Amino acid sequence: MEPRIERTLISEVQIKQRVRELADDISRDYKGKIPTLVSILKGGIIFLTDLMRDLTVLHEIDFMSVSSYDSGMETTGVVRILADLSRNIEGKDVIIVEDIVDSGLTLDYIRHILLARHPRSLKICTLLDKKARRLVEVPIDYIGFEIPNEFVIGYGLDYQEKYRNLPYVAIMVPNE
Ligand code: PRP
């Protein structure tokens, strides 16, 4: 049984406008620098590819693939690196680009891994922030939208690996 989409939470137009605003902020903050945007696969890729096309500063991109060690239903926050960055980030201005921060555990772990590699700076940009679910505080520098504690799909976010292609973010209700 396929899930039911209850309603659109953030429309395509709203996303486009907010992504442009975030890109403007980043372009202003990184004027004269060449930041490396690090996308955490897979959810972050749609946001990354839209964001980078709105940037007016030179930049590089790189990817990391991680999987969390789960204990039953809940993530433990311990992350295994499945695919690492292709380049050394020492001395670089790095921006982690995520689709969503939920408990914060994944990002907290990745942040510490990357900080140990001595980037010149490390900032975090997320399209969605589900603050109500936060278990560990992570410093987020750029936030697209704060969202309620609902299961959301679309614009990179999946339900069983599908629906990442939706151009909007929707609230999903699983079918019984
Ligand atoms: C999502 C999202 C973040 C993480 C956030 O990835 O992209 O990486 O969960 O959750 P947290 O704040 O509770 O740690 P997911 O593990 O669903 O993988 P995906 O990006 O491949 O869909």
Short mmCIF file of N, CA and C and ligand atoms in Angstrom, two decimals:
data_model
loop_
_atom_site.label_atom_id
_atom_site.label_comp_id
_atom_site.label_asym_id
_atom_site.label_seq_id
_atom_site.Cartn_x
_atom_site.Cartn_y
_atom_site.Cartn_z
N MET A 1 0.85 -1.21 0.00
CA MET A 1 0.00 0.00 0.00
C MET A 1 0.87 1.25 0.00
N GLU A 2 0.53 2.18 -0.86
CA GLU A 2 1.29 3.43 -0.91
C GLU A 2 0.78 4.38 0.19
N PRO A 3 1.64 5.25 0.66
CA PRO A 3 1.22 6.18 1.71
C PRO A 3 0.30 7.27 1.15
N ARG A 4 -0.36 7.96 2.05
CA ARG A 4 -1.25 9.04 1.64
C ARG A 4 -0.57 10.38 1.92
N ILE A 5 -0.59 11.24 0.92
CA ILE A 5 -0.06 12.59 1.13
C ILE A 5 -1.17 13.43 1.72
N GLU A 6 -0.97 13.89 2.94
CA GLU A 6 -2.04 14.62 3.62
C GLU A 6 -2.20 16.03 3.07
N ARG A 7 -1.09 16.74 3.01
CA ARG A 7 -1.16 18.10 2.44
C ARG A 7 0.24 18.60 2.15
N THR A 8 0.31 19.59 1.27
CA THR A 8 1.59 20.23 1.00
C THR A 8 1.95 21.12 2.17
N LEU A 9 3.16 20.97 2.66
CA LEU A 9 3.61 21.80 3.79
C LEU A 9 4.34 23.04 3.27
N ILE A 10 5.22 22.82 2.27
CA ILE A 10 5.96 23.94 1.67
C ILE A 10 5.89 23.78 0.15
N SER A 11 5.37 24.79 -0.50
CA SER A 11 5.14 24.70 -1.94
C SER A 11 6.45 24.89 -2.73
N GLU A 12 6.39 24.52 -3.99
CA GLU A 12 7.54 24.68 -4.88
C GLU A 12 7.97 26.15 -4.96
N VAL A 13 7.00 27.04 -5.03
CA VAL A 13 7.31 28.48 -5.11
C VAL A 13 8.00 28.96 -3.84
N GLN A 14 7.46 28.52 -2.69
CA GLN A 14 8.07 28.92 -1.40
C GLN A 14 9.51 28.40 -1.30
N ILE A 15 9.74 27.17 -1.75
CA ILE A 15 11.09 26.59 -1.68
C ILE A 15 12.03 27.40 -2.56
N LYS A 16 11.60 27.67 -3.81
CA LYS A 16 12.45 28.42 -4.75
C LYS A 16 12.87 29.75 -4.17
N GLN A 17 11.90 30.45 -3.59
CA GLN A 17 12.17 31.79 -3.04
C GLN A 17 13.14 31.70 -1.85
N ARG A 18 12.92 30.73 -0.98
CA ARG A 18 13.76 30.61 0.22
C ARG A 18 15.18 30.15 -0.14
N VAL A 19 15.28 29.26 -1.13
CA VAL A 19 16.61 28.79 -1.56
C VAL A 19 17.40 29.97 -2.11
N ARG A 20 16.72 30.83 -2.87
CA ARG A 20 17.38 32.02 -3.41
C ARG A 20 17.87 32.92 -2.29
N GLU A 21 17.04 33.09 -1.27
CA GLU A 21 17.44 33.94 -0.13
C GLU A 21 18.65 33.36 0.59
N LEU A 22 18.64 32.04 0.80
CA LEU A 22 19.78 31.40 1.48
C LEU A 22 21.05 31.55 0.64
N ALA A 23 20.90 31.38 -0.68
CA ALA A 23 22.05 31.51 -1.57
C ALA A 23 22.60 32.95 -1.52
N ASP A 24 21.69 33.91 -1.43
CA ASP A 24 22.12 35.32 -1.34
C ASP A 24 22.91 35.54 -0.05
N ASP A 25 22.41 34.96 1.06
CA ASP A 25 23.10 35.11 2.36
C ASP A 25 24.50 34.48 2.28
N ILE A 26 24.58 33.27 1.71
CA ILE A 26 25.87 32.58 1.63
C ILE A 26 26.82 33.34 0.70
N SER A 27 26.30 33.82 -0.42
CA SER A 27 27.14 34.56 -1.37
C SER A 27 27.71 35.81 -0.72
N ARG A 28 26.90 36.44 0.13
CA ARG A 28 27.37 37.65 0.83
C ARG A 28 28.42 37.28 1.87
N ASP A 29 28.14 36.23 2.66
CA ASP A 29 29.04 35.84 3.76
C ASP A 29 30.38 35.29 3.25
N TYR A 30 30.39 34.73 2.05
CA TYR A 30 31.61 34.07 1.53
C TYR A 30 32.24 34.86 0.38
N LYS A 31 31.92 36.13 0.31
CA LYS A 31 32.48 36.97 -0.75
C LYS A 31 34.01 36.88 -0.72
N GLY A 32 34.63 36.60 -1.83
CA GLY A 32 36.09 36.52 -1.90
C GLY A 32 36.66 35.18 -1.48
N LYS A 33 35.78 34.27 -1.02
CA LYS A 33 36.23 32.93 -0.64
C LYS A 33 35.67 31.91 -1.63
N ILE A 34 36.17 30.69 -1.53
CA ILE A 34 35.66 29.63 -2.40
C ILE A 34 35.23 28.46 -1.49
N PRO A 35 33.98 28.53 -0.98
CA PRO A 35 33.56 27.49 -0.04
C PRO A 35 33.40 26.12 -0.70
N THR A 36 33.55 25.08 0.12
CA THR A 36 33.25 23.72 -0.33
C THR A 36 31.91 23.31 0.28
N LEU A 37 30.94 23.05 -0.59
CA LEU A 37 29.63 22.61 -0.10
C LEU A 37 29.64 21.09 -0.01
N VAL A 38 29.39 20.59 1.19
CA VAL A 38 29.39 19.13 1.40
C VAL A 38 27.96 18.66 1.58
N SER A 39 27.52 17.82 0.66
CA SER A 39 26.16 17.28 0.74
C SER A 39 26.22 15.87 1.32
N ILE A 40 25.31 15.60 2.26
CA ILE A 40 25.24 14.27 2.85
C ILE A 40 24.17 13.48 2.08
N LEU A 41 24.64 12.45 1.39
CA LEU A 41 23.73 11.65 0.55
C LEU A 41 22.73 10.90 1.43
N LYS A 42 21.51 10.66 0.95
CA LYS A 42 21.11 11.09 -0.37
C LYS A 42 20.22 12.33 -0.33
N GLY A 43 19.57 12.53 0.82
CA GLY A 43 18.51 13.54 0.90
C GLY A 43 18.92 14.95 0.51
N GLY A 44 20.20 15.27 0.72
CA GLY A 44 20.62 16.66 0.52
C GLY A 44 20.87 17.07 -0.93
N ILE A 45 20.80 16.12 -1.86
CA ILE A 45 21.28 16.46 -3.21
C ILE A 45 20.39 17.44 -3.97
N ILE A 46 19.08 17.34 -3.80
CA ILE A 46 18.17 18.23 -4.55
C ILE A 46 18.40 19.67 -4.08
N PHE A 47 18.46 19.83 -2.77
CA PHE A 47 18.70 21.15 -2.19
C PHE A 47 20.05 21.68 -2.65
N LEU A 48 21.07 20.84 -2.61
CA LEU A 48 22.41 21.28 -3.02
C LEU A 48 22.41 21.79 -4.46
N THR A 49 21.80 21.03 -5.36
CA THR A 49 21.90 21.40 -6.78
C THR A 49 21.10 22.67 -7.09
N ASP A 50 20.02 22.91 -6.34
CA ASP A 50 19.29 24.17 -6.53
C ASP A 50 20.07 25.32 -5.90
N LEU A 51 20.57 25.09 -4.68
CA LEU A 51 21.29 26.14 -3.95
C LEU A 51 22.51 26.62 -4.75
N MET A 52 23.27 25.68 -5.28
CA MET A 52 24.53 26.07 -5.95
C MET A 52 24.27 26.88 -7.22
N ARG A 53 23.13 26.64 -7.87
CA ARG A 53 22.83 27.41 -9.08
C ARG A 53 22.40 28.83 -8.77
N ASP A 54 22.04 29.09 -7.51
CA ASP A 54 21.69 30.45 -7.10
C ASP A 54 22.86 31.19 -6.46
N LEU A 55 23.97 30.48 -6.22
CA LEU A 55 25.13 31.14 -5.61
C LEU A 55 25.84 32.03 -6.63
N THR A 56 26.35 33.13 -6.14
CA THR A 56 27.10 34.01 -7.05
C THR A 56 28.59 33.98 -6.72
N VAL A 57 28.99 33.20 -5.71
CA VAL A 57 30.43 33.04 -5.42
C VAL A 57 30.91 31.72 -6.02
N LEU A 58 32.20 31.69 -6.36
CA LEU A 58 32.80 30.44 -6.80
C LEU A 58 32.72 29.45 -5.64
N HIS A 59 32.53 28.19 -5.95
CA HIS A 59 32.46 27.19 -4.89
C HIS A 59 32.78 25.82 -5.47
N GLU A 60 33.06 24.89 -4.57
CA GLU A 60 33.28 23.50 -4.96
C GLU A 60 32.22 22.66 -4.27
N ILE A 61 31.99 21.45 -4.77
CA ILE A 61 31.05 20.56 -4.08
C ILE A 61 31.72 19.22 -3.79
N ASP A 62 31.24 18.57 -2.75
CA ASP A 62 31.73 17.22 -2.45
C ASP A 62 30.61 16.47 -1.73
N PHE A 63 30.79 15.18 -1.58
CA PHE A 63 29.72 14.34 -1.03
C PHE A 63 30.24 13.39 0.02
N MET A 64 29.36 13.07 0.96
CA MET A 64 29.64 12.02 1.93
C MET A 64 28.42 11.12 2.00
N SER A 65 28.66 9.84 2.15
CA SER A 65 27.54 8.93 2.36
C SER A 65 27.74 8.25 3.70
N VAL A 66 26.73 8.32 4.53
CA VAL A 66 26.85 7.74 5.87
C VAL A 66 25.64 6.87 6.16
N SER A 67 25.81 5.94 7.07
CA SER A 67 24.64 5.22 7.55
C SER A 67 24.72 5.17 9.06
N SER A 68 23.56 5.30 9.69
CA SER A 68 23.60 5.31 11.16
C SER A 68 23.47 3.89 11.69
N TYR A 69 24.13 3.66 12.79
CA TYR A 69 23.97 2.39 13.49
C TYR A 69 22.70 2.52 14.31
N ASP A 70 21.68 1.81 13.95
CA ASP A 70 20.41 1.93 14.68
C ASP A 70 20.32 0.89 15.79
N SER A 71 19.70 1.30 16.89
CA SER A 71 19.36 0.32 17.92
C SER A 71 17.84 0.22 17.90
N GLY A 72 17.32 -0.76 17.21
CA GLY A 72 15.87 -0.86 17.05
C GLY A 72 15.36 0.27 16.20
N MET A 73 14.39 1.03 16.72
CA MET A 73 13.74 2.09 15.94
C MET A 73 14.55 3.39 15.96
N GLU A 74 15.29 3.61 17.03
CA GLU A 74 15.93 4.90 17.19
C GLU A 74 17.39 4.88 16.75
N THR A 75 17.82 5.95 16.12
CA THR A 75 19.22 6.06 15.74
C THR A 75 20.07 6.32 16.98
N THR A 76 21.27 5.77 16.99
CA THR A 76 22.16 5.96 18.14
C THR A 76 23.03 7.20 17.97
N GLY A 77 23.04 7.72 16.74
CA GLY A 77 23.87 8.88 16.48
C GLY A 77 25.29 8.51 16.10
N VAL A 78 25.61 7.21 16.19
CA VAL A 78 26.93 6.78 15.74
C VAL A 78 26.83 6.47 14.26
N VAL A 79 27.73 7.08 13.50
CA VAL A 79 27.61 7.04 12.06
C VAL A 79 28.77 6.29 11.43
N ARG A 80 28.47 5.48 10.44
CA ARG A 80 29.52 4.78 9.71
C ARG A 80 29.67 5.48 8.36
N ILE A 81 30.89 5.78 7.99
CA ILE A 81 31.11 6.45 6.72
C ILE A 81 31.13 5.41 5.60
N LEU A 82 30.18 5.50 4.67
CA LEU A 82 30.11 4.57 3.54
C LEU A 82 30.94 5.09 2.37
N ALA A 83 30.92 6.38 2.18
CA ALA A 83 31.75 7.01 1.15
C ALA A 83 32.22 8.34 1.70
N ASP A 84 33.52 8.56 1.62
CA ASP A 84 34.09 9.77 2.23
C ASP A 84 34.26 10.87 1.17
N LEU A 85 34.58 12.04 1.64
CA LEU A 85 34.85 13.17 0.74
C LEU A 85 35.96 12.80 -0.24
N SER A 86 35.94 13.41 -1.42
CA SER A 86 36.95 13.08 -2.42
C SER A 86 38.21 13.92 -2.25
N ARG A 87 38.10 15.03 -1.48
CA ARG A 87 39.24 15.94 -1.32
C ARG A 87 39.49 16.24 0.15
N ASN A 88 40.73 16.63 0.42
CA ASN A 88 41.11 17.07 1.76
C ASN A 88 40.47 18.44 2.03
N ILE A 89 39.91 18.62 3.22
CA ILE A 89 39.26 19.91 3.52
C ILE A 89 40.10 20.79 4.45
N GLU A 90 41.32 20.36 4.74
CA GLU A 90 42.18 21.16 5.62
C GLU A 90 42.35 22.57 5.05
N GLY A 91 42.07 23.56 5.88
CA GLY A 91 42.22 24.96 5.46
C GLY A 91 41.10 25.48 4.58
N LYS A 92 40.10 24.67 4.34
CA LYS A 92 38.98 25.07 3.45
C LYS A 92 37.82 25.64 4.27
N ASP A 93 37.00 26.44 3.61
CA ASP A 93 35.76 26.92 4.20
C ASP A 93 34.65 25.96 3.79
N VAL A 94 34.20 25.17 4.75
CA VAL A 94 33.25 24.09 4.45
C VAL A 94 31.84 24.45 4.92
N ILE A 95 30.88 24.15 4.08
CA ILE A 95 29.47 24.29 4.47
C ILE A 95 28.78 22.94 4.26
N ILE A 96 28.29 22.35 5.33
CA ILE A 96 27.52 21.11 5.21
C ILE A 96 26.10 21.49 4.76
N VAL A 97 25.64 20.85 3.70
CA VAL A 97 24.31 21.15 3.17
C VAL A 97 23.41 19.93 3.38
N GLU A 98 22.40 20.09 4.21
CA GLU A 98 21.51 18.99 4.56
C GLU A 98 20.07 19.29 4.15
N ASP A 99 19.29 18.25 3.96
CA ASP A 99 17.86 18.47 3.70
C ASP A 99 17.10 18.73 5.00
N ILE A 100 17.46 17.95 6.05
CA ILE A 100 16.71 18.10 7.30
C ILE A 100 17.59 17.78 8.51
N VAL A 101 17.38 18.53 9.57
CA VAL A 101 17.98 18.19 10.86
C VAL A 101 16.83 17.80 11.78
N ASP A 102 16.95 16.60 12.30
CA ASP A 102 15.88 16.02 13.11
C ASP A 102 16.40 15.92 14.55
N SER A 103 16.89 14.75 14.96
CA SER A 103 17.47 14.64 16.30
C SER A 103 18.77 15.44 16.41
N GLY A 104 19.43 15.63 15.27
CA GLY A 104 20.72 16.33 15.26
C GLY A 104 21.90 15.37 15.43
N LEU A 105 21.61 14.10 15.69
CA LEU A 105 22.68 13.13 15.99
C LEU A 105 23.62 12.91 14.80
N THR A 106 23.05 12.74 13.61
CA THR A 106 23.87 12.51 12.42
C THR A 106 24.82 13.68 12.18
N LEU A 107 24.23 14.86 12.21
CA LEU A 107 25.01 16.06 11.92
C LEU A 107 26.06 16.33 12.98
N ASP A 108 25.72 16.08 14.23
CA ASP A 108 26.67 16.28 15.32
C ASP A 108 27.89 15.39 15.11
N TYR A 109 27.63 14.17 14.71
CA TYR A 109 28.72 13.21 14.50
C TYR A 109 29.58 13.63 13.30
N ILE A 110 28.92 13.94 12.20
CA ILE A 110 29.66 14.34 10.99
C ILE A 110 30.46 15.62 11.23
N ARG A 111 29.84 16.53 11.97
CA ARG A 111 30.50 17.80 12.27
C ARG A 111 31.83 17.56 13.00
N HIS A 112 31.80 16.64 13.97
CA HIS A 112 33.03 16.38 14.71
C HIS A 112 34.07 15.67 13.85
N ILE A 113 33.62 14.79 12.96
CA ILE A 113 34.56 14.12 12.04
C ILE A 113 35.24 15.16 11.16
N LEU A 114 34.45 16.09 10.62
CA LEU A 114 35.01 17.09 9.70
C LEU A 114 35.88 18.11 10.44
N LEU A 115 35.48 18.48 11.66
CA LEU A 115 36.29 19.44 12.42
C LEU A 115 37.68 18.89 12.72
N ALA A 116 37.77 17.58 12.90
CA ALA A 116 39.06 16.94 13.19
C ALA A 116 40.02 17.03 12.00
N ARG A 117 39.48 17.38 10.82
CA ARG A 117 40.32 17.52 9.63
C ARG A 117 40.80 18.96 9.43
N HIS A 118 40.51 19.80 10.40
CA HIS A 118 40.99 21.19 10.42
C HIS A 118 40.61 22.04 9.21
N PRO A 119 39.32 22.14 8.93
CA PRO A 119 38.90 23.12 7.91
C PRO A 119 39.15 24.52 8.48
N ARG A 120 39.24 25.54 7.60
CA ARG A 120 39.40 26.90 8.13
C ARG A 120 38.12 27.32 8.86
N SER A 121 36.98 26.94 8.28
CA SER A 121 35.70 27.20 8.93
C SER A 121 34.73 26.08 8.57
N LEU A 122 33.74 25.90 9.41
CA LEU A 122 32.73 24.87 9.15
C LEU A 122 31.37 25.42 9.55
N LYS A 123 30.48 25.53 8.57
CA LYS A 123 29.12 26.00 8.86
C LYS A 123 28.13 24.96 8.38
N ILE A 124 26.90 25.12 8.83
CA ILE A 124 25.85 24.16 8.48
C ILE A 124 24.66 24.90 7.89
N CYS A 125 24.16 24.34 6.78
CA CYS A 125 22.99 24.90 6.10
C CYS A 125 21.98 23.78 5.93
N THR A 126 20.77 23.97 6.46
CA THR A 126 19.74 22.95 6.27
C THR A 126 18.48 23.58 5.71
N LEU A 127 17.81 22.87 4.82
CA LEU A 127 16.56 23.41 4.31
C LEU A 127 15.48 23.34 5.39
N LEU A 128 15.41 22.19 6.06
CA LEU A 128 14.34 21.99 7.05
C LEU A 128 14.93 21.75 8.44
N ASP A 129 14.28 22.32 9.43
CA ASP A 129 14.71 22.15 10.81
C ASP A 129 13.52 21.68 11.63
N LYS A 130 13.59 20.40 12.07
CA LYS A 130 12.50 19.86 12.90
C LYS A 130 12.96 19.96 14.36
N LYS A 131 12.89 21.17 14.87
CA LYS A 131 13.47 21.50 16.18
C LYS A 131 12.90 20.67 17.33
N ALA A 132 11.61 20.35 17.24
CA ALA A 132 10.94 19.64 18.34
C ALA A 132 11.57 18.28 18.62
N ARG A 133 12.29 17.73 17.63
CA ARG A 133 12.86 16.39 17.79
C ARG A 133 14.32 16.40 18.24
N ARG A 134 14.88 17.59 18.47
CA ARG A 134 16.31 17.70 18.73
C ARG A 134 16.73 16.99 20.02
N LEU A 135 17.73 16.15 19.91
CA LEU A 135 18.29 15.47 21.08
C LEU A 135 19.64 16.05 21.45
N VAL A 136 20.35 16.56 20.44
CA VAL A 136 21.65 17.17 20.70
C VAL A 136 21.71 18.50 19.94
N GLU A 137 22.19 19.50 20.63
CA GLU A 137 22.25 20.83 20.01
C GLU A 137 23.36 20.89 18.96
N VAL A 138 23.00 21.31 17.76
CA VAL A 138 23.98 21.48 16.70
C VAL A 138 23.88 22.93 16.24
N PRO A 139 25.01 23.61 16.09
CA PRO A 139 24.92 25.00 15.64
C PRO A 139 24.58 25.07 14.15
N ILE A 140 23.42 25.60 13.84
CA ILE A 140 23.00 25.70 12.43
C ILE A 140 23.05 27.16 12.01
N ASP A 141 23.75 27.42 10.92
CA ASP A 141 23.99 28.79 10.50
C ASP A 141 22.95 29.30 9.51
N TYR A 142 22.45 28.40 8.67
CA TYR A 142 21.45 28.79 7.66
C TYR A 142 20.30 27.79 7.72
N ILE A 143 19.09 28.31 7.97
CA ILE A 143 17.91 27.44 8.06
C ILE A 143 16.86 27.93 7.06
N GLY A 144 16.36 27.00 6.25
CA GLY A 144 15.32 27.36 5.28
C GLY A 144 13.98 27.53 5.97
N PHE A 145 13.49 26.47 6.57
CA PHE A 145 12.18 26.49 7.22
C PHE A 145 12.22 25.67 8.50
N GLU A 146 11.61 26.19 9.55
CA GLU A 146 11.37 25.37 10.74
C GLU A 146 10.05 24.65 10.52
N ILE A 147 10.04 23.34 10.75
CA ILE A 147 8.82 22.59 10.45
C ILE A 147 8.32 21.85 11.70
N PRO A 148 7.01 21.52 11.72
CA PRO A 148 6.46 20.79 12.87
C PRO A 148 6.91 19.33 12.87
N ASN A 149 6.64 18.64 13.95
CA ASN A 149 7.05 17.25 14.11
C ASN A 149 6.12 16.31 13.34
N GLU A 150 6.23 16.36 12.01
CA GLU A 150 5.42 15.52 11.13
C GLU A 150 6.37 14.77 10.21
N PHE A 151 5.90 13.64 9.66
CA PHE A 151 6.73 12.91 8.69
C PHE A 151 6.59 13.59 7.34
N VAL A 152 7.69 14.08 6.82
CA VAL A 152 7.62 14.81 5.55
C VAL A 152 8.40 14.11 4.44
N ILE A 153 7.90 14.27 3.24
CA ILE A 153 8.56 13.71 2.05
C ILE A 153 8.66 14.79 0.97
N GLY A 154 9.50 14.49 -0.03
CA GLY A 154 9.63 15.40 -1.17
C GLY A 154 10.87 16.26 -1.06
N TYR A 155 11.27 16.81 -2.19
CA TYR A 155 12.45 17.69 -2.28
C TYR A 155 13.67 17.03 -1.61
N GLY A 156 13.88 15.76 -1.94
CA GLY A 156 15.03 15.03 -1.41
C GLY A 156 14.68 14.04 -0.31
N LEU A 157 13.59 14.32 0.38
CA LEU A 157 13.21 13.45 1.52
C LEU A 157 12.37 12.28 1.03
N ASP A 158 12.67 11.11 1.58
CA ASP A 158 12.04 9.90 1.05
C ASP A 158 11.09 9.22 2.03
N TYR A 159 10.25 8.37 1.45
CA TYR A 159 9.55 7.34 2.21
C TYR A 159 9.93 6.03 1.53
N GLN A 160 10.67 5.20 2.23
CA GLN A 160 11.18 3.95 1.67
C GLN A 160 11.86 4.19 0.32
N GLU A 161 12.71 5.21 0.28
CA GLU A 161 13.55 5.57 -0.87
C GLU A 161 12.78 6.22 -2.03
N LYS A 162 11.47 6.38 -1.90
CA LYS A 162 10.71 7.00 -2.99
C LYS A 162 10.22 8.39 -2.59
N TYR A 163 9.71 9.11 -3.58
CA TYR A 163 9.14 10.46 -3.41
C TYR A 163 10.17 11.57 -3.24
N ARG A 164 11.46 11.25 -3.42
CA ARG A 164 12.48 12.30 -3.30
C ARG A 164 12.31 13.36 -4.39
N ASN A 165 11.68 12.95 -5.50
CA ASN A 165 11.57 13.82 -6.68
C ASN A 165 10.46 14.87 -6.58
N LEU A 166 9.58 14.77 -5.60
CA LEU A 166 8.50 15.76 -5.51
C LEU A 166 9.11 17.16 -5.39
N PRO A 167 8.60 18.13 -6.15
CA PRO A 167 9.20 19.47 -6.11
C PRO A 167 8.77 20.28 -4.90
N TYR A 168 7.93 19.70 -4.05
CA TYR A 168 7.44 20.38 -2.85
C TYR A 168 7.65 19.45 -1.65
N VAL A 169 7.45 19.99 -0.44
CA VAL A 169 7.55 19.16 0.77
C VAL A 169 6.13 18.91 1.27
N ALA A 170 5.82 17.63 1.49
CA ALA A 170 4.45 17.28 1.90
C ALA A 170 4.47 16.46 3.18
N ILE A 171 3.35 16.55 3.91
CA ILE A 171 3.17 15.72 5.10
C ILE A 171 2.55 14.39 4.65
N MET A 172 3.14 13.31 5.11
CA MET A 172 2.72 11.99 4.68
C MET A 172 2.10 11.21 5.84
N VAL A 173 1.02 10.52 5.54
CA VAL A 173 0.40 9.64 6.54
C VAL A 173 0.53 8.21 6.03
N PRO A 174 1.20 7.33 6.78
CA PRO A 174 1.33 5.95 6.30
C PRO A 174 -0.03 5.27 6.26
N ASN A 175 -0.26 4.42 5.30
CA ASN A 175 -1.52 3.68 5.23
C ASN A 175 -1.49 2.50 6.18
N GLU A 176 -2.59 2.29 6.88
CA GLU A 176 -2.62 1.14 7.79
C GLU A 176 -2.77 -0.14 6.98
C1 PRP B 1 18.21 12.10 7.02
C2 PRP B 1 18.75 13.50 6.77
C3 PRP B 1 19.83 13.65 7.77
C4 PRP B 1 19.36 12.81 8.93
C5 PRP B 1 18.78 13.72 9.96
O1 PRP B 1 18.97 11.18 6.33
O2 PRP B 1 19.23 13.64 5.45
O3 PRP B 1 21.08 13.19 7.31
O4 PRP B 1 18.33 11.93 8.44
O5 PRP B 1 18.36 12.97 11.08
P1 PRP B 1 18.95 13.22 12.53
O6 PRP B 1 19.01 14.70 12.74
O7 PRP B 1 17.91 12.57 13.43
O8 PRP B 1 20.27 12.55 12.66
P2 PRP B 1 18.56 9.63 6.20
O9 PRP B 1 19.27 8.85 7.27
O10 PRP B 1 17.05 9.51 6.19
O11 PRP B 1 19.19 9.21 4.81
P3 PRP B 1 18.86 9.78 3.33
O12 PRP B 1 19.39 11.20 3.30
O13 PRP B 1 19.62 8.88 2.41
O14 PRP B 1 17.37 9.74 3.12
#
